[in-house]
C-alpha atoms as one frame of an Amber mdcrd trajectory, in Angstrom:
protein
  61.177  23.551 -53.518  61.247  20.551 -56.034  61.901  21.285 -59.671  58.227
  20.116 -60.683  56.549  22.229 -57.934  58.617  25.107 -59.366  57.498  24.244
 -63.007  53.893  23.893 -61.535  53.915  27.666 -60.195  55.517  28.921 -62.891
  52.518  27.496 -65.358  50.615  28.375 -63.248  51.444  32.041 -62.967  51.647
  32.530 -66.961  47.926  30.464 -66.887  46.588  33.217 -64.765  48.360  36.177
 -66.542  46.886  34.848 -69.925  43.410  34.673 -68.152  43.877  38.389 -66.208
  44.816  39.954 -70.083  42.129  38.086 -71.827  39.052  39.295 -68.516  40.411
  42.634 -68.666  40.274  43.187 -72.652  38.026  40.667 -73.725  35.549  40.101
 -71.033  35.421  43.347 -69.427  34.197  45.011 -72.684  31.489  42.950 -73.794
  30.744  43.208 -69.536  30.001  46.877 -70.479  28.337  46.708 -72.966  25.789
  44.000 -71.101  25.975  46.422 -68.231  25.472  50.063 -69.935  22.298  48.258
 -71.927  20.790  47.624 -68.638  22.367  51.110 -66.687  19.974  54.373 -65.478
  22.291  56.350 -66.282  24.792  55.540 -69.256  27.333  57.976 -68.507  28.367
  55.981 -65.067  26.251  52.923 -65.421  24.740  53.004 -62.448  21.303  51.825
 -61.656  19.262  49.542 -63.401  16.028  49.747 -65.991  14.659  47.467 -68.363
  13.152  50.581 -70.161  15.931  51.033 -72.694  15.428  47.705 -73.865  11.789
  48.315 -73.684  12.197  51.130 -76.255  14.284  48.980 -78.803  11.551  46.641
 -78.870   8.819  49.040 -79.179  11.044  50.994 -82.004   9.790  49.810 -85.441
  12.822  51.394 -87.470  15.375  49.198 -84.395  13.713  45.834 -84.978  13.167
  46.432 -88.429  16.916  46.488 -88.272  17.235  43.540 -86.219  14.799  41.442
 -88.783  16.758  42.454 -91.501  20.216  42.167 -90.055  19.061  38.296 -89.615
  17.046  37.740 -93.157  20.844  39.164 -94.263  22.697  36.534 -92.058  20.795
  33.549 -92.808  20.445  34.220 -96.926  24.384  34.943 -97.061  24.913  31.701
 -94.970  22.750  29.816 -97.131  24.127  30.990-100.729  27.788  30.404 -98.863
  26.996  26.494 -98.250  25.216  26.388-101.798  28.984  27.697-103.025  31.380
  26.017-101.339  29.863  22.715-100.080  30.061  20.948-104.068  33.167  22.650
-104.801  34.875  21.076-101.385  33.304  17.454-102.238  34.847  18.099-105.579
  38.196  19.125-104.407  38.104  16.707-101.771  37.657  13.527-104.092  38.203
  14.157-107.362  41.222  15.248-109.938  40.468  17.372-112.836  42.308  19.814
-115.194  43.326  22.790-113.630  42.681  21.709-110.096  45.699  23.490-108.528
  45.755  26.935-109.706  41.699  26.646-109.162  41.879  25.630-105.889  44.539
  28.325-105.266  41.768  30.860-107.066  38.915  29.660-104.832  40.590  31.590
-102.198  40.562  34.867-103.887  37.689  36.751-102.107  39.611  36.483 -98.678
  41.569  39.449-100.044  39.608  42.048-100.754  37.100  43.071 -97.331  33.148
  43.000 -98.688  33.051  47.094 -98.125  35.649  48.200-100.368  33.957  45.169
-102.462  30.825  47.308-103.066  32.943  49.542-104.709  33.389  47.396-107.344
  29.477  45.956-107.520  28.139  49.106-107.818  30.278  50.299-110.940  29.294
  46.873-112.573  25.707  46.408-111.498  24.506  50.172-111.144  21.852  52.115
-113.436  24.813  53.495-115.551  27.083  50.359-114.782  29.471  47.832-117.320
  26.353  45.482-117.407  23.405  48.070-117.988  25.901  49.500-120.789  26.711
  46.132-122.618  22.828  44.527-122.317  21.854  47.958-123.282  19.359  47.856
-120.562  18.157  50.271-117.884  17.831  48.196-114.624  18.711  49.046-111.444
  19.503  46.752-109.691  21.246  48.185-106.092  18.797  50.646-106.659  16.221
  48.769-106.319  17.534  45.438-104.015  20.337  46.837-101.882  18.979  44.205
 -99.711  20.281  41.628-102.631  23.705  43.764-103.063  24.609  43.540 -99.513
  23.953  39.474 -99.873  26.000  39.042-103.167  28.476  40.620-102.186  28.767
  38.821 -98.663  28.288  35.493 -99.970  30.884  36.105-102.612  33.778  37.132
 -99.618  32.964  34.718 -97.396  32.204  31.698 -99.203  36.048  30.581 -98.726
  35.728  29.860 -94.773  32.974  27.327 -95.127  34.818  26.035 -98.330  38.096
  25.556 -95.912  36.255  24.099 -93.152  34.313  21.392 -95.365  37.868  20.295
 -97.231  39.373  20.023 -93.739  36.763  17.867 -92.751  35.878  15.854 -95.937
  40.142  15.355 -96.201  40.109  13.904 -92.471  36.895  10.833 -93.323  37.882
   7.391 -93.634  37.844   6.047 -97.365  36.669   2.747 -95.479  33.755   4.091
 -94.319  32.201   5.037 -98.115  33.636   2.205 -99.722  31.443  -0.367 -96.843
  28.688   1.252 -98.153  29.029   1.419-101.489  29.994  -2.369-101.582  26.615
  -2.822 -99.839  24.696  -1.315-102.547  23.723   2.523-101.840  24.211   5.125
-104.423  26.322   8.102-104.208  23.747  10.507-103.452  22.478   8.275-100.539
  26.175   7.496 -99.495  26.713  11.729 -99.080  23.559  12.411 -97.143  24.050
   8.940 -95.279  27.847   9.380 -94.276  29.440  12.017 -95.538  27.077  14.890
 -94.720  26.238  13.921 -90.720  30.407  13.513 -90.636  31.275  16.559 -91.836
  28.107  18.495 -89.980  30.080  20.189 -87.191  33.399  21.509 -89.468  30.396
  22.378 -91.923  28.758  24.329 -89.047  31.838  25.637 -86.972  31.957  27.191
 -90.985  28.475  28.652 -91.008  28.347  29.857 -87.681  31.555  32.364 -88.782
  29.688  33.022 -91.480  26.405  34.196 -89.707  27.858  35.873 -86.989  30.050
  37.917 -89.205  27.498  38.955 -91.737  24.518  39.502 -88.916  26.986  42.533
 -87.472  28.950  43.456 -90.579  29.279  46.915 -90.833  31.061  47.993 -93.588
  29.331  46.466 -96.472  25.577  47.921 -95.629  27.359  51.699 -95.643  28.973
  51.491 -98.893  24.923  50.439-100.361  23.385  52.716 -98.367  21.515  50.696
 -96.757  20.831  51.547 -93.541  18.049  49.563 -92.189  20.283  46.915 -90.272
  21.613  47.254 -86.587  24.997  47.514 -87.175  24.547  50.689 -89.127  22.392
  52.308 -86.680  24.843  51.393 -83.977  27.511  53.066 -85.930  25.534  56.348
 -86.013  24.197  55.528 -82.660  27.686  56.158 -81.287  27.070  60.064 -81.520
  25.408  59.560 -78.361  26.876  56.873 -76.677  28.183  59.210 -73.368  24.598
  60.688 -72.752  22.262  58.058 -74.238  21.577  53.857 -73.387  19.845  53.649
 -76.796  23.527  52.515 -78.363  23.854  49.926 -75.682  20.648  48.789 -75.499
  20.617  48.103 -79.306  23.973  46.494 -79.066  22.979  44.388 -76.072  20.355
  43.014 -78.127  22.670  42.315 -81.141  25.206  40.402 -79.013  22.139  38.377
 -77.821  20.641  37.568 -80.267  23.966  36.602 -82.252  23.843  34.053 -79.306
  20.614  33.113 -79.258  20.577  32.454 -83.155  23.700  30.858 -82.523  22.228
  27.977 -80.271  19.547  27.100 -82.351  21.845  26.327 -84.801  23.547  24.507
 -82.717  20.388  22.665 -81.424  19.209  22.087 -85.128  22.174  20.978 -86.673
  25.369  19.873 -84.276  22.807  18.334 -81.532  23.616  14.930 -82.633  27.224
  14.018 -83.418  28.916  10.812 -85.551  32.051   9.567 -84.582  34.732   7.647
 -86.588  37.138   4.466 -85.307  39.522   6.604 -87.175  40.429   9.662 -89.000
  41.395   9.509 -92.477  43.901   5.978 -91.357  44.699   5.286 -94.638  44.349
   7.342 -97.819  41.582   7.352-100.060  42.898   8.705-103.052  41.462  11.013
-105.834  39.163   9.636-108.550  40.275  10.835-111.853  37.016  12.029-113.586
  36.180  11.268-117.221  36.813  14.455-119.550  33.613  15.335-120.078  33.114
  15.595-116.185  36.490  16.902-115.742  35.883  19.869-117.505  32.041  20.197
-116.484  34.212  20.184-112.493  37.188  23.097-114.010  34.154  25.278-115.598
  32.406  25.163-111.957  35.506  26.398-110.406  36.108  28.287-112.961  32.454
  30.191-112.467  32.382  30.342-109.126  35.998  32.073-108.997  34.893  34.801
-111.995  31.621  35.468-109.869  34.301  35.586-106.693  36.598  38.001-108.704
  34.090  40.160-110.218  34.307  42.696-107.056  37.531  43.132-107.554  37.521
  43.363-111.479  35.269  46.509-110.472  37.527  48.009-108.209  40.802  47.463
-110.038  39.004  49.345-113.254  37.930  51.894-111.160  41.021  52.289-109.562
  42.821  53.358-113.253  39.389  54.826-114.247  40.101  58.960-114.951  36.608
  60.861-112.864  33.485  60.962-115.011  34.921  58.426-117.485  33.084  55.263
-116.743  29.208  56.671-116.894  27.387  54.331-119.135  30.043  52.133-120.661
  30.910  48.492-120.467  34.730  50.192-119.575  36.242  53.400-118.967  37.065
  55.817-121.467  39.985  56.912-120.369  42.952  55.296-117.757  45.115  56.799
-115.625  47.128  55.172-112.865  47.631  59.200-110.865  45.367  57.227-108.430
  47.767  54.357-106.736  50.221  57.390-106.583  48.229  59.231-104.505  47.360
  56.803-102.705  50.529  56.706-101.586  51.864  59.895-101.446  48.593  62.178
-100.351  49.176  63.030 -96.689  46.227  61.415 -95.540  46.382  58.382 -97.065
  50.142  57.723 -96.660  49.545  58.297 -92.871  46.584  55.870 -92.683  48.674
  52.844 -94.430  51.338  53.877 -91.944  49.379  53.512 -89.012  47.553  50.061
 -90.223  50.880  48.710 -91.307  52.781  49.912 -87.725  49.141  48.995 -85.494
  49.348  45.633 -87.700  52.706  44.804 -87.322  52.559  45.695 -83.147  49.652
  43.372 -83.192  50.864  40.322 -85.246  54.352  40.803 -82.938  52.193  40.570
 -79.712  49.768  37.380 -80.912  52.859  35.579 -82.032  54.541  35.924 -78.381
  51.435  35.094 -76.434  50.440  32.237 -79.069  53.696  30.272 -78.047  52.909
  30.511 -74.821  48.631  29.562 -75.180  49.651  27.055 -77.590  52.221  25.770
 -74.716  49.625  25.811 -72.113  47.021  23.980 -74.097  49.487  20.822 -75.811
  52.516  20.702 -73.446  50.590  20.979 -69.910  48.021  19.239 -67.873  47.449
  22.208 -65.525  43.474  23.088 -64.544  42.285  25.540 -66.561  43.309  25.628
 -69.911  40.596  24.167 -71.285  38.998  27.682 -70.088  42.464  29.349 -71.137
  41.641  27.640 -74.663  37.518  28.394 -74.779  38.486  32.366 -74.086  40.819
  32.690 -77.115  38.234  30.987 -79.645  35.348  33.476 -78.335  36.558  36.139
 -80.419  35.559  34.422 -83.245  31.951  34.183 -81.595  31.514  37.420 -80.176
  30.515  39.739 -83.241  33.089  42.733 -83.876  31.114  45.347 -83.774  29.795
  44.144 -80.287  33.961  44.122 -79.107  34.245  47.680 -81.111  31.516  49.153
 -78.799  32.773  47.392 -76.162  35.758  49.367 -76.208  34.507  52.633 -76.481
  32.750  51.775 -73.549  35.737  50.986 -71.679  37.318  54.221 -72.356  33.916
  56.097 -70.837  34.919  54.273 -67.714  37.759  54.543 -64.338  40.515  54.358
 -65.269  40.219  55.567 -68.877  37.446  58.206 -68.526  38.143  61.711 -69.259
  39.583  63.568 -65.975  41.090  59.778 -64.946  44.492  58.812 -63.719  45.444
  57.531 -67.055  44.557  60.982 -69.044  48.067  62.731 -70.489  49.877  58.925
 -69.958  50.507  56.816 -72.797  47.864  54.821 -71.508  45.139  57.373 -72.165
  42.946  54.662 -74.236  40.288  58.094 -75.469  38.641  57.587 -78.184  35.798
  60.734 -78.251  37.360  64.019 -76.681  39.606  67.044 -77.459  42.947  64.677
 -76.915  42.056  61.345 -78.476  44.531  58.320 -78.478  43.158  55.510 -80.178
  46.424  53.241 -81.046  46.743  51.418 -77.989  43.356  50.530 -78.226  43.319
  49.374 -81.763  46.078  47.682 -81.594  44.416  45.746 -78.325  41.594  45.529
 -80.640  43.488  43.915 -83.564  45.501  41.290 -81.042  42.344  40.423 -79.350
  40.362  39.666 -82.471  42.642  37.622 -84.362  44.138  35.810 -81.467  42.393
  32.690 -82.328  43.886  32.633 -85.651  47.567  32.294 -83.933  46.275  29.787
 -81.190  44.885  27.821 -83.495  47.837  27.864 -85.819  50.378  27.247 -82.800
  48.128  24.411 -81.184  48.438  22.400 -84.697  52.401  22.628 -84.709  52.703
  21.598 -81.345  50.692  18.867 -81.695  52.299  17.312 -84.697  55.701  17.873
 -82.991  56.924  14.883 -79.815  57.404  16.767 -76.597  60.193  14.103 -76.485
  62.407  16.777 -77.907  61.681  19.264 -75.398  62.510  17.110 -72.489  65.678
  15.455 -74.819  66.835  18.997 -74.551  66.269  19.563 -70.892  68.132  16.198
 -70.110  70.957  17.403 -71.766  71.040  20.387 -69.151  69.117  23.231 -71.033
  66.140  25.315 -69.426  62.812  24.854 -69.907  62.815  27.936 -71.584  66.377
  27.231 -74.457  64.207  24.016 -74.776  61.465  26.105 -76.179  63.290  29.043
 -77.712  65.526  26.703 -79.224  63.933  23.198 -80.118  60.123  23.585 -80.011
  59.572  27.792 -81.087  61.965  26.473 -84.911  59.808  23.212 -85.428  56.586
  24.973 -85.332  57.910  28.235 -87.343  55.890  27.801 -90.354  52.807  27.156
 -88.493  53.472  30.741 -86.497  54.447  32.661 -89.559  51.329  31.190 -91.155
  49.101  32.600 -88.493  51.362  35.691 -88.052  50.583  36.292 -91.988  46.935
  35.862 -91.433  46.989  38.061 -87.849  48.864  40.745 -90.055  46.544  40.849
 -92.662  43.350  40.700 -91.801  44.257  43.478 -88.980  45.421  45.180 -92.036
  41.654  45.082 -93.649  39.782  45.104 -90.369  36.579  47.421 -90.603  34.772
  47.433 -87.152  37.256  48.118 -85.165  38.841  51.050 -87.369  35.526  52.981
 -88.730  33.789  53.112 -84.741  37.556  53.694 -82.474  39.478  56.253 -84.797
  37.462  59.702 -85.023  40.489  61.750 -85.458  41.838  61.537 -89.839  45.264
  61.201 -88.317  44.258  58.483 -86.942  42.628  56.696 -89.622  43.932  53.384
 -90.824  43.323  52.361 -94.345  39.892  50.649 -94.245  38.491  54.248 -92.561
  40.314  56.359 -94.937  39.199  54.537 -97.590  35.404  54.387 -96.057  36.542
  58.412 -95.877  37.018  58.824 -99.364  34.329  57.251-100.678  32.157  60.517
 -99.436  34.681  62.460-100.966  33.275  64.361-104.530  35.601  64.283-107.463
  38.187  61.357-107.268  37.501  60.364-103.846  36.285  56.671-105.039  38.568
  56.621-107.440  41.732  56.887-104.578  39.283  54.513-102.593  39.456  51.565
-104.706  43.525  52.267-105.326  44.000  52.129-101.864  42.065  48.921-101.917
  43.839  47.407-104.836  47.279  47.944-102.729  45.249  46.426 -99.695  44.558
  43.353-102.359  48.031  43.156-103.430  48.888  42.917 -99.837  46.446  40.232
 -98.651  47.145  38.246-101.562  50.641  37.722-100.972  50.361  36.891 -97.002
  47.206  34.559 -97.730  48.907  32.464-100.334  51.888  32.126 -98.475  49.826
  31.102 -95.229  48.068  28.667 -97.314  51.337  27.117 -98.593  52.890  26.866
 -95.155  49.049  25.538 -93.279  47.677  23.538 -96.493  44.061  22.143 -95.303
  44.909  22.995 -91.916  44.033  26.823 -93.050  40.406  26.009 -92.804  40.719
  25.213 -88.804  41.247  28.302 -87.748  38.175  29.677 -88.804  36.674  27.232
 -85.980  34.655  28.512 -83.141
């Protein structure tokens, strides 16, 4: 056997173990939950019936929830590209005072997860809130617009990802291309919509698509207002019922397809006509210095934008040190204590649920870091058939919506092998998630891999390509493996670009809120975003050891999302790319 025919198999045979792990934990679910929504009987899915679709569609309260999910979706989406898209054109082309540490700031709603969010919003903006108590005024406002709440306070989180897609894009345009038209006479506001805009469409709408999808299904944020006329929530309390009734199915069948179906009219509206430079960004442009009284005008936008960002988390860090019962009805509260970050630490319960997110994270960033090297290989160094496919599979977590891959799960563990009474039960591989012997880790750590595997891939795919496969085969010249070629020459050039994704892999598992509040049931088995969803129902100083256990999540995020930004720069905003 020649040495290339040997190199050939062996691609070959990691190609189709990447594709095996990726059908059996990505496909397969979201194959369940397609199948269960059409099954007679949900407890085996056998059969098939259109009539538990039927009934969603003939259910007012279901496609009420639908309606709204979407009115959610596409106002969020819409305030998010009113945000970011002037402050990216701005970043992207101009210098002003300050422009550093605010671009640094723009960032700060990544690091704080919208649920835990609403914490803060409703001690700011409720009837007895800071703003009610310094206007003197007695609106009320969640109250009376949780529909608004939920939208403010999804906008405000997400915001960032279109932001990073748009500078990625706007930093990649040729200068040449606006400085031909501006020496033939069109203005700047006809040179953006002319140019600029159709350029940057598709990183604008790879941007807004994340940004739909996540806030069509997001979970979290609609529980902590209440507010439970929108499909996810329903789902969530659907799941009561999920082994004897399709309704749960059926309703998430319909969420996954229409996620899809919104998804390709966007698609068919906006990215149906592309624009294509001679070049990318071939020489630089530079950054126009703006006069000072448009310098500052540009600082005070950031600046706005970022207080509006950080006002969430303003109202969870003062309710964090707030003693019970002291901020009712004042601008702050009466009295401070920090008792709450220690027991946030030390209470039983929520000690053991930052254990298990920081072990299931850790697991999970170990395991997306070993199988991005070898994606990332697949994809750059190879020219094998079927890694375009290889590549397409690990971006589709990023359009499948979470809670869709949550239920999607739960379904797999109702099913041979995993069901109750299976081969698996008593093994380490008992994946139950309902039942009197529940074992949820394997599963969410699955869970966490599989959803922020494009984040790696991406992250990996970059390095590689900005590093010559002339080293590799330098190496393997000299008489080293394949393999010390990669451990040793290729794995240390792109080290920065796998930390970077590691950090991002690590924390946003950390935060993750689908995936924790529907596949741990069990409180020893809660990790931090479900205890702290837990305590929020708790009386007494239940919220109060909520938002502390979000300000250490903060403190967390903040550190490994700087320090992937320093490593990735404007790369960051590709990996939020479908």
């Amino acid at each position: 056997m020649s040495a290339r025919t040997y190199r050939n198999l062996i691609q070959y045979g990691l190609l189709a173990l990447m594709l095996f792990v990726l059908s059996v934990f990505l496909l397969y679910p979201i194959g369940l939950t397609v199948r269960g929504g059409f099954a007679e009987d949900p407890a085996t899915g056998s059969g098939f019936t259109l009539d538990h679709l039927r009934l969603v569609f003939e259910d007012p309260n279901l496609m009420g929830g639908i309606m709204n999910a979407f009115k959610i979706a596409c106002a969020v989406t819409f305030l998010c590209i009113v945000i970011s898209l002037p402050l990216a054109v701005l970043s992207a082309r101009y210098s002003f005072p300050g422009k550093k540490i605010l671009n640094a700031s723009i960032l700060v709603p990544l690091i704080l997860p919208p649920f835990v969010g609403a914490i803060g919003i409703r001690a700011l903006l409720g009837r007895e809130g800071a703003l009610n108590a310094l206007l003197g005024t007695d609106w009320d406002i969640l109250g009376q617009a949780k529909f608004w709440g939920v939208v403010l306070v999804m906008a405000l989180h997400l915001y960032p990802i279109i932001y990073l897609n748009a500078t990625a894009s706007l930093a990649n345009l040729d200068p040449a291309l606006d400085e031909s038209a501006e020496n033939l006479g069109a203005g700047g506001w006809r040179r953006f919509f002319k140019i600029t805009l159709p350029l940057i469409r598709p990183g604008l709408f790879a941007g807004a698509t994340i940004v739909f999808i996540w806030s069509f299904t997001e979970l979290g944020t609609p529980l902590m207002f209440d507010y439970y006329g929108v499909t996810s929530v329903q789902i969530f309390y659907g799941l009561k019922e999920v082994q004897n009734s399709a309704e749960p199915y059926a309703l998430t069948l319909v969420l996954l397809v229409s996620a899809v179906m919104f998804y390709l009219m966007g698609k068919m509206v906006f990215g149906r006509k592309g624009y294509a430079m001679y070049s990318k960004a071939s020489r630089a442009g530079g950054e126009t210095p703006l006069p000072p009284f448009w310098g500052w005008a540009a600082s005070l936008g950031f600046g706005f934008v970022v207080l509006l960002a950080i006002l969430p988390h303003i109202g969870v860090v003062l309710t964090s040190i707030a003693e019970p019962g002291s901020w009712y009805g004042t601008v702050f509260p009466k009295d401070i204590t920090l008792s709450h970050f220690n027991e946030a630490l030390t209470a039983s319960e929520s000690f053991n649920s930052i254990k298990n997110s920081l072990i299931l994270s850790l697991i999970a960033m170990v395991l997306n870091m070993a199988f991005g090297v070898l994606i990332g290989y697949l994809i750059v160094r190879t020219t094998i058939k079927g890694r375009s496919l290889l590549d397409a599979l690990c971006m589709l977590p990023l359009a499948v919506p979470g809670l869709v891959m949550a239920f999607g799960y739960v379904a797999m563990t109702l099913r041979w092998p995993f069901e109750s009474g299976g081969p698996l039960e008593g093994t380490w591989l008992n994946l139950e998630v309902f039942g009197e012997d529940p074992n949820p880790f394997p599963l969410l750590i699955i869970a966490y891999a599989i959803r922020r595997l494009p984040y790696i891939v991406r992250s990996t795919v970059s390095g590689l390509e900005q590093t010559s496969g002339e080293l590799e085969e330098a190496a393997v010249n000299l008489g080293a493996s394949r393999v010390t070629a990669v451990r040793k020459v290729i794995v240390p050039l792109i080290m920065a670009n796998l930390i970077a994704g590691g950090l991002l892999v690590f924390s946003f598992s950390m935060l993750e809120v689908s995936d924790s509040l529907i596949l741990a049931q069990r409180s020893d088995h809660f990790p931090i975003t479900k205890m702290i969803f837990e305590f929020t129902n708790r009386l007494g100083d239940g919220i109060y050891i909520a938002s502390a256990m979000g300000v250490w999540g903060m403190t967390l995020l903040t550190i490994t999302l700087f320090g992937a930004s320093l490593m990735l720069g404007k790369k960051l905003g590709s990996i939020f790319r479908v």
